[in-house]
């Protein structure tokens, strides 16, 4: 029935597989996020496995604090976050918040200025999949897309990239202009929105900013 991972205190892959199957029985909708740390192999190779272990413990702590009993360590630096009765939009926003919280983790053993980043893929049943296996595949595809786009971001299945934007209540004309610009630049609409958000945070999230 699964065990507890001794390093992070999270449930293991076997526990996740059981919980995911059960969620399809108990819940009308299920969101799943798959998360990997960016550059974790390099951290292990450069600073040693003891530092790598501390990184995993810290990240696991951030994830489990946000979603108690819903986070699993699949192995290495791979995590799964299971969210029954959660919409795709809500799951995306939760993961985006977790991504910023991971960025804020301070590991004293790492050089000053080194920031941990994480890449996450999110999918939801019944929107993206009809069974547990296909939901895992959809979340994996979303994560792969996020990695291809540069990592340190939350990805959605390709057909669902517009769902979060629609949930933000942009006007139809604004969305049309954004789509046109994305096509012109050969970029995803969600990537452009993330760039805009980053610009806003750099402008206002500084000491003394209003």
Tab-separated table of C-alpha atoms in Angstrom:
chain	number	residue	atom	x	y	z
A	1	UNK	CA	0.000	0.000	0.000
A	2	UNK	CA	3.006	2.301	-0.147
A	3	UNK	CA	5.460	3.745	2.335
A	4	UNK	CA	6.780	7.048	3.625
A	5	UNK	CA	9.896	8.423	1.961
A	6	UNK	CA	12.476	8.657	4.748
A	7	UNK	CA	14.261	11.711	3.304
A	8	UNK	CA	11.288	14.032	2.769
A	9	UNK	CA	8.545	12.507	4.912
A	10	UNK	CA	6.259	12.369	1.882
A	11	UNK	CA	4.335	9.352	0.672
A	12	UNK	CA	5.986	7.364	-2.118
A	13	UNK	CA	5.111	6.473	-5.710
A	14	UNK	CA	3.097	3.394	-4.762
A	15	UNK	CA	0.990	5.479	-2.389
A	16	UNK	CA	0.441	8.009	-5.158
A	17	UNK	CA	-0.763	5.411	-7.629
A	18	UNK	CA	-3.241	4.048	-5.094
A	19	UNK	CA	-4.480	7.562	-4.199
A	20	UNK	CA	-4.853	8.580	-7.845
A	21	UNK	CA	-6.933	5.508	-8.640
A	22	UNK	CA	-9.071	6.102	-5.557
A	23	UNK	CA	-9.590	9.758	-6.467
A	24	UNK	CA	-11.250	8.723	-9.712
A	25	UNK	CA	-13.712	6.692	-7.648
A	26	UNK	CA	-14.404	9.277	-4.957
A	27	UNK	CA	-14.290	12.637	-6.779
A	28	UNK	CA	-16.126	14.114	-9.744
A	29	UNK	CA	-12.998	15.991	-10.801
A	30	UNK	CA	-9.289	15.534	-10.107
A	31	UNK	CA	-6.382	17.841	-10.897
A	32	UNK	CA	-2.857	16.461	-11.025
A	33	UNK	CA	0.437	18.330	-11.042
A	34	UNK	CA	3.831	16.797	-11.781
A	35	UNK	CA	6.844	18.807	-10.632
A	36	UNK	CA	10.606	18.523	-11.155
A	37	UNK	CA	13.387	20.670	-9.754
A	38	UNK	CA	15.398	22.462	-12.424
A	39	UNK	CA	19.125	21.719	-12.441
A	40	UNK	CA	18.968	19.291	-9.542
A	41	UNK	CA	21.575	16.960	-11.050
A	42	UNK	CA	24.008	19.870	-11.292
A	43	UNK	CA	23.383	20.772	-7.641
A	44	UNK	CA	24.224	17.210	-6.603
A	45	UNK	CA	27.331	17.074	-8.767
A	46	UNK	CA	28.635	20.531	-7.823
A	47	UNK	CA	27.759	20.827	-4.128
A	48	UNK	CA	27.335	17.210	-3.048
A	49	UNK	CA	24.477	14.892	-2.247
A	50	UNK	CA	24.109	16.230	1.303
A	51	UNK	CA	23.201	19.627	-0.143
A	52	UNK	CA	20.933	17.951	-2.688
A	53	UNK	CA	19.143	16.124	0.116
A	54	UNK	CA	18.611	19.397	1.979
A	55	UNK	CA	17.172	20.953	-1.175
A	56	UNK	CA	14.704	18.070	-1.512
A	57	UNK	CA	13.670	18.379	2.144
A	58	UNK	CA	13.093	22.123	1.840
A	59	UNK	CA	11.087	21.833	-1.365
A	60	UNK	CA	9.030	18.968	0.048
A	61	UNK	CA	8.278	21.125	3.082
A	62	UNK	CA	6.978	23.996	0.938
A	63	UNK	CA	4.813	21.702	-1.176
A	64	UNK	CA	3.353	19.740	1.739
A	65	UNK	CA	2.647	22.910	3.744
A	66	UNK	CA	0.446	24.132	0.895
A	67	UNK	CA	-1.262	20.787	0.218
A	68	UNK	CA	-1.054	18.556	3.308
A	69	UNK	CA	-1.375	14.824	2.549
A	70	UNK	CA	-1.644	15.539	-1.181
A	71	UNK	CA	2.045	15.579	-2.136
A	72	UNK	CA	4.070	12.513	-3.136
A	73	UNK	CA	7.718	11.956	-3.932
A	74	UNK	CA	7.863	9.822	-7.060
A	75	UNK	CA	11.642	9.469	-6.951
A	76	UNK	CA	14.712	11.671	-7.257
A	77	UNK	CA	13.539	15.278	-7.627
A	78	UNK	CA	10.115	14.293	-8.990
A	79	UNK	CA	6.948	15.156	-7.085
A	80	UNK	CA	3.234	14.667	-7.693
A	81	UNK	CA	0.465	16.841	-6.252
A	82	UNK	CA	-3.034	15.393	-6.268
A	83	UNK	CA	-5.991	17.780	-5.971
A	84	UNK	CA	-9.464	16.181	-5.915
A	85	UNK	CA	-12.475	18.399	-6.662
A	86	UNK	CA	-10.257	21.113	-8.117
A	87	UNK	CA	-10.703	22.962	-11.414
A	88	UNK	CA	-7.855	23.330	-13.872
A	89	UNK	CA	-7.788	27.086	-13.337
A	90	UNK	CA	-7.574	26.782	-9.555
A	91	UNK	CA	-4.910	24.079	-9.779
A	92	UNK	CA	-2.844	26.260	-12.126
A	93	UNK	CA	-2.992	29.233	-9.768
A	94	UNK	CA	-2.053	27.049	-6.790
A	95	UNK	CA	0.967	25.722	-8.653
A	96	UNK	CA	2.010	29.183	-9.788
A	97	UNK	CA	2.007	30.283	-6.149
A	98	UNK	CA	4.059	27.244	-5.159
A	99	UNK	CA	6.521	28.013	-7.941
A	100	UNK	CA	7.164	31.466	-6.450
A	101	UNK	CA	7.463	29.979	-2.949
A	102	UNK	CA	10.139	27.562	-4.149
A	103	UNK	CA	12.008	30.538	-5.622
A	104	UNK	CA	12.060	32.087	-2.138
A	105	UNK	CA	13.685	29.049	-0.464
A	106	UNK	CA	17.088	29.898	1.024
A	107	UNK	CA	19.655	27.101	1.115
A	108	UNK	CA	22.691	28.398	3.073
A	109	UNK	CA	24.980	25.786	1.501
A	110	UNK	CA	24.324	27.199	-1.986
A	111	UNK	CA	26.064	30.344	-3.281
A	112	UNK	CA	24.443	33.686	-2.525
A	113	UNK	CA	21.938	34.530	-5.220
A	114	UNK	CA	21.332	30.923	-6.251
A	115	UNK	CA	17.602	30.396	-6.578
A	116	UNK	CA	15.829	27.069	-6.788
A	117	UNK	CA	13.338	26.770	-9.609
A	118	UNK	CA	10.728	24.166	-10.382
A	119	UNK	CA	8.849	23.208	-13.526
A	120	UNK	CA	5.289	21.952	-13.165
A	121	UNK	CA	2.751	20.409	-15.494
A	122	UNK	CA	-0.961	20.455	-14.611
A	123	UNK	CA	-3.891	18.512	-16.054
A	124	UNK	CA	-7.433	17.811	-14.893
A	125	UNK	CA	-10.058	15.096	-15.143
A	126	UNK	CA	-12.497	15.126	-16.857
A	127	UNK	CA	-11.267	18.002	-19.040
A	128	UNK	CA	-7.972	16.423	-20.126
A	129	UNK	CA	-8.358	12.713	-19.337
A	130	UNK	CA	-10.895	10.024	-18.602
A	131	UNK	CA	-8.759	7.711	-16.473
A	132	UNK	CA	-5.789	7.772	-14.114
A	133	UNK	CA	-3.198	6.709	-16.668
A	134	UNK	CA	-4.202	9.302	-19.254
A	135	UNK	CA	-4.320	12.028	-16.579
A	136	UNK	CA	-0.717	11.266	-15.644
A	137	UNK	CA	0.202	11.352	-19.320
A	138	UNK	CA	-1.543	14.714	-19.814
A	139	UNK	CA	0.224	16.235	-16.808
A	140	UNK	CA	3.514	14.855	-18.103
A	141	UNK	CA	2.904	16.382	-21.524
A	142	UNK	CA	2.115	19.732	-19.905
A	143	UNK	CA	5.336	19.570	-17.917
A	144	UNK	CA	7.360	18.655	-21.012
A	145	UNK	CA	5.889	21.679	-22.794
A	146	UNK	CA	6.879	23.916	-19.867
A	147	UNK	CA	10.431	22.562	-19.946
A	148	UNK	CA	10.687	23.196	-23.682
A	149	UNK	CA	9.540	26.776	-23.061
A	150	UNK	CA	12.403	27.484	-20.672
A	151	UNK	CA	11.543	25.839	-17.325
A	152	UNK	CA	10.681	27.663	-14.065
A	153	UNK	CA	7.014	27.820	-15.046
A	154	UNK	CA	3.690	26.021	-14.838
A	155	UNK	CA	2.521	24.326	-18.027
A	156	UNK	CA	-0.887	23.169	-19.177
A	157	UNK	CA	-1.850	20.620	-21.815
A	158	UNK	CA	-1.478	22.422	-25.177
A	159	UNK	CA	-5.224	22.591	-25.816
A	160	UNK	CA	-5.854	24.156	-22.398
A	161	UNK	CA	-3.369	27.057	-22.398
A	162	UNK	CA	-6.190	29.565	-22.929
A	163	UNK	CA	-8.264	28.429	-19.932
A	164	UNK	CA	-6.328	30.380	-17.306
A	165	UNK	CA	-6.379	33.519	-19.423
A	166	UNK	CA	-10.143	33.267	-19.818
A	167	UNK	CA	-10.494	32.875	-16.048
A	168	UNK	CA	-8.775	36.260	-15.579
A	169	UNK	CA	-11.691	38.105	-17.230
A	170	UNK	CA	-9.844	39.751	-20.101
A	171	UNK	CA	-12.070	41.270	-22.745
A	172	UNK	CA	-12.625	39.351	-25.983
A	173	UNK	CA	-10.829	42.082	-27.949
A	174	UNK	CA	-7.785	41.922	-25.653
A	175	UNK	CA	-7.599	38.135	-25.993
A	176	UNK	CA	-7.863	38.448	-29.769
A	177	UNK	CA	-4.989	40.939	-29.852
A	178	UNK	CA	-2.911	38.693	-27.580
A	179	UNK	CA	-3.555	35.704	-29.828
A	180	UNK	CA	-2.543	37.684	-32.903
A	181	UNK	CA	0.662	38.875	-31.230
A	182	UNK	CA	1.524	35.338	-30.071
A	183	UNK	CA	1.093	34.016	-33.594
A	184	UNK	CA	3.257	36.800	-34.989
A	185	UNK	CA	6.033	36.109	-32.467
A	186	UNK	CA	5.549	32.331	-32.660
A	187	UNK	CA	5.147	32.189	-28.894
A	188	UNK	CA	2.456	30.814	-26.589
A	189	UNK	CA	-0.075	33.308	-25.263
A	190	UNK	CA	0.597	32.105	-21.725
A	191	UNK	CA	4.335	32.794	-22.175
A	192	UNK	CA	3.625	36.401	-23.099
A	193	UNK	CA	1.396	36.805	-20.061
A	194	UNK	CA	4.119	35.407	-17.812
A	195	UNK	CA	6.597	37.882	-19.264
A	196	UNK	CA	4.189	40.725	-18.531
A	197	UNK	CA	3.692	39.458	-14.983
A	198	UNK	CA	7.458	39.272	-14.468
A	199	UNK	CA	7.801	42.875	-15.622
A	200	UNK	CA	5.114	43.979	-13.150
A	201	UNK	CA	6.793	42.138	-10.274
A	202	UNK	CA	10.189	43.634	-11.103
A	203	UNK	CA	8.641	47.107	-11.234
A	204	UNK	CA	6.640	46.991	-8.011
A	205	UNK	CA	8.033	44.176	-5.857
A	206	UNK	CA	11.037	46.175	-4.655
A	207	UNK	CA	11.912	47.811	-1.297
A	208	UNK	CA	9.930	50.990	-0.878
A	209	UNK	CA	7.654	50.324	-3.838
A	210	UNK	CA	4.046	51.324	-3.489
